[in-house]
N, CA, C and O atoms as a DFTB+ gen file, in Angstrom:
380 C
 N C O
     1  1    -178.561    -216.502    -222.901
     2  2    -177.226    -217.538    -222.452
     3  2    -176.672    -217.031    -221.050
     4  3    -176.029    -215.989    -220.927
     5  1    -176.920    -217.687    -220.256
     6  2    -176.944    -217.773    -218.668
     7  2    -175.550    -217.333    -217.844
     8  3    -174.729    -218.248    -217.784
     9  1    -175.273    -216.457    -217.394
    10  2    -173.962    -216.458    -216.852
    11  2    -173.727    -217.039    -215.190
    12  3    -174.206    -216.587    -214.150
    13  1    -172.896    -218.089    -215.379
    14  2    -172.461    -219.122    -213.678
    15  2    -170.894    -218.459    -213.468
    16  3    -170.065    -218.094    -214.302
    17  1    -170.869    -218.470    -212.008
    18  2    -169.494    -217.735    -211.535
    19  2    -169.391    -219.356    -211.994
    20  3    -170.140    -220.305    -212.225
    21  1    -167.318    -218.882    -211.956
    22  2    -167.118    -219.295    -211.711
    23  2    -165.889    -220.325    -210.910
    24  3    -165.205    -219.820    -210.019
    25  1    -165.740    -221.399    -211.204
    26  2    -165.708    -222.787    -210.639
    27  2    -163.885    -221.784    -209.572
    28  3    -162.834    -221.225    -209.886
    29  1    -164.761    -222.224    -208.150
    30  2    -163.140    -221.370    -206.979
    31  2    -162.414    -221.759    -207.829
    32  3    -162.725    -220.972    -208.723
    33  1    -161.073    -222.884    -208.578
    34  2    -160.564    -223.188    -208.721
    35  2    -159.835    -222.158    -210.066
    36  3    -158.687    -222.210    -210.506
    37  1    -160.483    -221.647    -210.301
    38  2    -160.943    -221.400    -211.690
    39  2    -159.830    -219.380    -211.345
    40  3    -158.816    -218.775    -211.693
    41  1    -160.885    -219.270    -210.587
    42  2    -160.817    -217.693    -209.543
    43  2    -159.659    -218.341    -208.973
    44  3    -159.627    -219.453    -209.500
    45  1    -158.848    -218.244    -208.302
    46  2    -157.834    -219.305    -207.837
    47  2    -156.460    -218.926    -208.936
    48  3    -155.423    -218.263    -208.907
    49  1    -157.060    -219.634    -209.688
    50  2    -155.769    -219.408    -210.906
    51  2    -155.630    -218.302    -211.906
    52  3    -154.688    -217.995    -212.637
    53  1    -156.831    -217.784    -211.739
    54  2    -156.582    -216.432    -212.461
    55  2    -156.096    -215.357    -211.591
    56  3    -155.705    -214.340    -212.163
    57  1    -156.038    -215.409    -209.976
    58  2    -155.702    -214.533    -209.200
    59  2    -154.018    -214.705    -209.226
    60  3    -153.310    -213.698    -209.233
    61  1    -153.433    -216.071    -209.241
    62  2    -152.353    -216.571    -208.943
    63  2    -151.513    -215.860    -210.669
    64  3    -150.307    -215.667    -210.821
    65  1    -152.482    -215.642    -211.593
    66  2    -151.794    -215.519    -213.082
    67  2    -151.680    -213.634    -213.073
    68  3    -150.876    -212.983    -213.742
    69  1    -152.534    -213.175    -212.295
    70  2    -152.463    -211.932    -212.094
    71  2    -151.968    -211.370    -210.873
    72  3    -151.878    -210.149    -210.745
    73  1    -151.689    -212.046    -210.106
    74  2    -150.556    -211.363    -209.157
    75  2    -148.828    -211.958    -209.501
    76  3    -147.929    -211.548    -208.767
    77  1    -148.557    -212.774    -210.472
    78  2    -147.466    -213.567    -210.698
    79  2    -146.040    -212.740    -210.331
    80  3    -145.058    -213.159    -209.719
    81  1    -146.323    -211.209    -211.020
    82  2    -145.409    -210.545    -210.277
    83  2    -144.884    -210.326    -209.229
    84  3    -143.731    -209.897    -209.273
    85  1    -145.409    -210.499    -208.149
    86  2    -145.847    -210.019    -206.773
    87  2    -145.496    -211.345    -206.135
    88  3    -145.853    -211.533    -204.972
    89  1    -144.744    -212.398    -206.870
    90  2    -145.100    -213.888    -206.277
    91  2    -143.859    -213.826    -205.133
    92  3    -142.823    -213.190    -205.326
    93  1    -144.149    -214.612    -203.886
    94  2    -143.770    -214.383    -203.418
    95  2    -142.072    -215.255    -202.532
    96  3    -142.052    -216.483    -202.610
    97  1    -141.200    -214.766    -202.009
    98  2    -139.341    -215.386    -202.167
    99  2    -139.060    -215.720    -200.611
   100  3    -139.203    -215.008    -199.617
   101  1    -138.598    -217.091    -200.753
   102  2    -138.699    -217.615    -199.283
   103  2    -137.252    -217.209    -198.599
   104  3    -136.188    -217.596    -199.082
   105  1    -137.312    -216.641    -197.785
   106  2    -135.949    -216.048    -197.025
   107  2    -135.646    -216.377    -195.525
   108  3    -136.498    -216.317    -194.639
   109  1    -134.619    -216.654    -195.379
   110  2    -134.511    -217.202    -194.116
   111  2    -133.657    -215.841    -193.235
   112  3    -133.169    -215.085    -194.076
   113  1    -133.396    -215.404    -191.902
   114  2    -132.855    -214.895    -191.401
   115  2    -131.561    -214.948    -190.564
   116  3    -131.421    -215.672    -189.578
   117  1    -130.796    -214.258    -190.968
   118  2    -129.174    -214.724    -190.928
   119  2    -127.892    -213.317    -190.811
   120  3    -127.860    -212.399    -191.631
   121  1    -127.479    -213.371    -190.302
   122  2    -126.100    -211.935    -189.862
   123  2    -126.443    -211.408    -188.892
   124  3    -126.188    -210.209    -189.012
   125  1    -127.010    -211.672    -187.719
   126  2    -127.277    -211.714    -186.526
   127  2    -127.240    -212.164    -185.338
   128  3    -128.347    -212.696    -185.255
   129  1    -126.642    -212.347    -184.184
   130  2    -125.781    -213.004    -182.950
   131  2    -127.047    -213.654    -182.969
   132  3    -128.137    -213.134    -183.206
   133  1    -126.724    -215.180    -182.620
   134  2    -128.178    -216.275    -182.491
   135  2    -129.040    -216.174    -181.604
   136  3    -129.937    -217.014    -181.680
   137  1    -129.108    -215.400    -180.723
   138  2    -129.743    -215.027    -179.578
   139  2    -130.443    -213.652    -180.165
   140  3    -130.909    -213.063    -179.190
   141  1    -130.638    -213.089    -181.079
   142  2    -131.106    -211.825    -181.845
   143  2    -132.169    -211.840    -182.390
   144  3    -132.706    -212.941    -182.273
   145  1    -132.821    -211.028    -183.020
   146  2    -134.139    -211.182    -183.716
   147  2    -133.927    -209.695    -184.839
   148  3    -133.138    -208.774    -184.627
   149  1    -134.652    -209.788    -185.753
   150  2    -135.222    -208.636    -186.932
   151  2    -136.144    -207.991    -186.876
   152  3    -137.183    -208.614    -187.096
   153  1    -136.247    -207.000    -186.677
   154  2    -137.543    -206.359    -186.739
   155  2    -138.250    -205.864    -187.855
   156  3    -137.757    -205.407    -188.886
   157  1    -139.542    -206.002    -187.547
   158  2    -140.238    -205.713    -188.752
   159  2    -141.248    -204.284    -188.326
   160  3    -141.804    -203.969    -187.274
   161  1    -141.192    -203.799    -189.328
   162  2    -141.264    -201.926    -189.329
   163  2    -142.300    -201.900    -190.438
   164  3    -142.391    -202.540    -191.486
   165  1    -143.058    -200.953    -189.874
   166  2    -143.771    -200.114    -190.522
   167  2    -143.712    -199.662    -192.457
   168  3    -144.602    -199.798    -193.295
   169  1    -142.582    -199.224    -192.583
   170  2    -142.203    -198.351    -193.251
   171  2    -140.583    -198.834    -193.354
   172  3    -139.860    -199.163    -192.414
   173  1    -140.195    -198.765    -194.996
   174  2    -138.871    -199.092    -194.562
   175  2    -138.029    -197.556    -193.862
   176  3    -137.973    -196.374    -194.203
   177  1    -137.605    -198.181    -193.005
   178  2    -136.897    -197.340    -192.288
   179  2    -136.593    -197.476    -191.148
   180  3    -137.556    -197.659    -190.404
   181  1    -135.358    -197.460    -190.556
   182  2    -134.866    -197.697    -188.961
   183  2    -135.738    -196.848    -187.890
   184  3    -135.827    -197.315    -186.754
   185  1    -136.294    -195.798    -188.150
   186  2    -136.447    -195.120    -186.857
   187  2    -138.675    -195.477    -187.344
   188  3    -139.553    -194.705    -186.958
   189  1    -138.877    -196.418    -187.964
   190  2    -140.487    -196.614    -187.990
   191  2    -140.899    -197.368    -186.988
   192  3    -140.085    -198.065    -186.383
   193  1    -142.044    -197.352    -186.697
   194  2    -143.047    -198.402    -185.421
   195  2    -142.206    -199.664    -186.333
   196  3    -141.737    -199.779    -187.465
   197  1    -142.341    -200.529    -185.063
   198  2    -141.745    -201.900    -184.984
   199  2    -143.488    -202.359    -184.449
   200  3    -144.342    -202.080    -183.608
   201  1    -143.164    -203.439    -185.885
   202  2    -144.510    -204.459    -186.200
   203  2    -144.241    -205.934    -185.011
   204  3    -145.025    -206.379    -184.173
   205  1    -143.490    -206.182    -185.201
   206  2    -142.526    -207.739    -184.594
   207  2    -141.525    -207.624    -184.862
   208  3    -140.929    -206.680    -185.380
   209  1    -141.076    -208.992    -184.403
   210  2    -139.606    -209.561    -184.133
   211  2    -139.661    -210.681    -185.128
   212  3    -140.697    -211.311    -185.342
   213  1    -138.342    -210.950    -185.827
   214  2    -138.585    -212.321    -186.531
   215  2    -136.783    -212.973    -185.939
   216  3    -135.755    -212.356    -186.217
   217  1    -136.805    -214.490    -184.998
   218  2    -135.544    -214.307    -184.349
   219  2    -135.137    -215.291    -185.409
   220  3    -135.796    -215.905    -186.249
   221  1    -133.282    -215.243    -184.992
   222  2    -132.654    -215.481    -186.168
   223  2    -132.558    -217.363    -186.859
   224  3    -132.593    -218.422    -186.232
   225  1    -132.457    -217.149    -188.055
   226  2    -132.953    -219.002    -188.497
   227  2    -134.512    -219.276    -188.985
   228  3    -134.857    -220.206    -189.714
   229  1    -135.366    -218.271    -188.428
   230  2    -136.644    -218.457    -188.987
   231  2    -136.989    -218.149    -190.721
   232  3    -136.488    -217.169    -191.272
   233  1    -137.702    -218.905    -191.307
   234  2    -137.999    -218.122    -192.464
   235  2    -139.336    -216.793    -192.686
   236  3    -140.198    -216.591    -191.830
   237  1    -139.252    -216.130    -193.812
   238  2    -140.143    -215.476    -193.695
   239  2    -140.418    -215.529    -195.425
   240  3    -139.800    -216.214    -196.241
   241  1    -141.499    -214.615    -195.671
   242  2    -141.908    -214.784    -197.091
   243  2    -141.315    -213.095    -197.210
   244  3    -141.573    -212.225    -196.378
   245  1    -140.399    -212.883    -198.558
   246  2    -140.555    -212.228    -198.863
   247  2    -141.559    -211.354    -200.372
   248  3    -141.592    -211.861    -201.493
   249  1    -142.127    -210.287    -200.085
   250  2    -142.547    -209.665    -201.715
   251  2    -142.189    -208.093    -201.943
   252  3    -142.776    -207.011    -201.952
   253  1    -140.859    -208.618    -202.123
   254  2    -139.859    -207.366    -203.256
   255  2    -138.971    -206.295    -202.181
   256  3    -139.303    -205.981    -201.038
   257  1    -138.218    -206.024    -202.649
   258  2    -137.328    -205.140    -202.322
   259  2    -137.131    -203.724    -203.031
   260  3    -137.462    -203.291    -204.135
   261  1    -136.537    -203.249    -202.069
   262  2    -136.362    -201.308    -202.025
   263  2    -134.750    -200.939    -201.578
   264  3    -134.054    -201.412    -200.680
   265  1    -134.474    -199.913    -202.573
   266  2    -133.299    -199.400    -201.960
   267  2    -133.845    -197.363    -201.406
   268  3    -133.500    -196.308    -200.874
   269  1    -134.919    -198.151    -202.120
   270  2    -135.497    -195.707    -202.323
   271  2    -136.303    -195.395    -201.047
   272  3    -137.514    -195.306    -200.845
   273  1    -134.863    -195.216    -199.994
   274  2    -135.411    -195.566    -198.972
   275  2    -135.079    -194.255    -197.981
   276  3    -133.931    -193.855    -198.176
   277  1    -135.537    -193.775    -197.343
   278  2    -134.725    -192.243    -196.658
   279  2    -133.264    -192.487    -196.349
   280  3    -132.362    -191.662    -196.487
   281  1    -133.128    -193.984    -195.824
   282  2    -131.504    -194.209    -195.939
   283  2    -130.521    -194.834    -196.818
   284  3    -129.375    -195.271    -196.713
   285  1    -131.472    -194.700    -197.791
   286  2    -130.211    -195.411    -198.945
   287  2    -130.380    -196.910    -198.890
   288  3    -130.254    -197.556    -199.930
   289  1    -130.677    -197.544    -197.670
   290  2    -130.467    -199.063    -197.345
   291  2    -131.705    -199.570    -197.964
   292  3    -132.725    -198.891    -198.086
   293  1    -131.529    -201.238    -198.489
   294  2    -132.049    -202.047    -198.786
   295  2    -133.202    -202.762    -197.834
   296  3    -133.059    -203.526    -196.880
   297  1    -134.141    -202.342    -198.320
   298  2    -135.546    -203.113    -196.968
   299  2    -136.122    -203.825    -198.027
   300  3    -136.077    -203.467    -199.203
   301  1    -136.857    -205.192    -197.452
   302  2    -137.928    -205.823    -198.444
   303  2    -139.342    -205.927    -197.375
   304  3    -139.386    -205.883    -196.145
   305  1    -140.162    -206.043    -198.132
   306  2    -141.933    -206.316    -198.012
   307  2    -141.670    -207.808    -197.197
   308  3    -141.247    -208.723    -197.903
   309  1    -141.866    -208.046    -195.964
   310  2    -142.131    -209.437    -195.528
   311  2    -143.078    -209.726    -194.626
   312  3    -143.358    -208.904    -193.753
   313  1    -143.897    -211.311    -194.734
   314  2    -144.474    -211.577    -194.123
   315  2    -143.889    -212.546    -193.042
   316  3    -142.985    -213.315    -193.369
   317  1    -144.503    -212.530    -191.440
   318  2    -144.183    -213.373    -190.698
   319  2    -145.148    -214.149    -189.993
   320  3    -145.568    -213.252    -189.261
   321  1    -145.523    -214.720    -189.812
   322  2    -146.616    -215.378    -189.331
   323  2    -148.171    -214.453    -189.933
   324  3    -148.706    -214.494    -191.041
   325  1    -148.529    -213.719    -188.767
   326  2    -149.576    -212.774    -189.845
   327  2    -148.732    -211.250    -189.770
   328  3    -149.165    -210.314    -190.442
   329  1    -148.079    -211.157    -189.312
   330  2    -147.379    -209.142    -189.559
   331  2    -146.688    -209.655    -190.828
   332  3    -146.135    -210.719    -191.105
   333  1    -146.965    -208.280    -191.639
   334  2    -146.392    -207.578    -192.695
   335  2    -145.884    -206.724    -192.834
   336  3    -146.700    -205.802    -192.824
   337  1    -144.761    -206.321    -193.003
   338  2    -144.238    -204.680    -193.018
   339  2    -142.890    -205.181    -193.439
   340  3    -142.959    -206.301    -193.945
   341  1    -141.583    -204.633    -193.370
   342  2    -140.386    -204.311    -193.924
   343  2    -139.713    -204.820    -193.266
   344  3    -140.165    -204.883    -192.123
   345  1    -138.332    -205.473    -193.448
   346  2    -137.481    -205.838    -192.214
   347  2    -136.166    -205.487    -193.407
   348  3    -136.484    -205.557    -194.594
   349  1    -134.869    -205.157    -193.090
   350  2    -133.590    -205.102    -193.572
   351  2    -133.108    -206.230    -194.605
   352  3    -133.076    -207.450    -194.446
   353  1    -132.701    -205.361    -195.846
   354  2    -132.241    -206.865    -196.886
   355  2    -131.187    -207.445    -196.436
   356  3    -130.910    -208.619    -196.685
   357  1    -130.268    -206.425    -195.497
   358  2    -128.978    -207.398    -195.456
   359  2    -128.957    -208.878    -194.551
   360  3    -128.185    -209.837    -194.587
   361  1    -130.133    -208.598    -193.758
   362  2    -130.622    -210.187    -192.696
   363  2    -130.991    -211.047    -193.534
   364  3    -130.626    -212.177    -193.212
   365  1    -131.675    -210.985    -194.663
   366  2    -132.339    -211.826    -195.227
   367  2    -131.671    -212.783    -196.164
   368  3    -131.184    -212.096    -197.062
   369  1    -131.407    -214.120    -196.383
   370  2    -130.628    -214.931    -197.254
   371  2    -131.832    -216.053    -197.880
   372  3    -132.587    -216.776    -197.231
   373  1    -131.683    -215.879    -199.654
   374  2    -132.747    -216.619    -200.033
   375  2    -132.880    -217.987    -198.973
   376  3    -132.092    -218.180    -198.046
   377  1    -133.856    -218.746    -199.254
   378  2    -134.368    -219.856    -198.764
   379  2    -134.420    -220.585    -199.630
   380  3    -134.865    -221.720    -199.456
């Protein structure tokens, strides 16, 4: 029997099924002054290095949240553009 590689679509379906627990959730940045932005941080901690900024009203993808943080505040793993990091859940509204 000859072993043939799986078609790309089959591989994509298998990967999607395997990662379904980590499915992305859409959020919108809200709760800050209109001209402000939400900081994406390297780790879920307000003192962690900043990786980028998300303007108010913009959409992000969320990949789970935790309140197991040094401050006890809830942070979510987010992606905005090419930046992936942590943002305060308080400013993320389900979209």
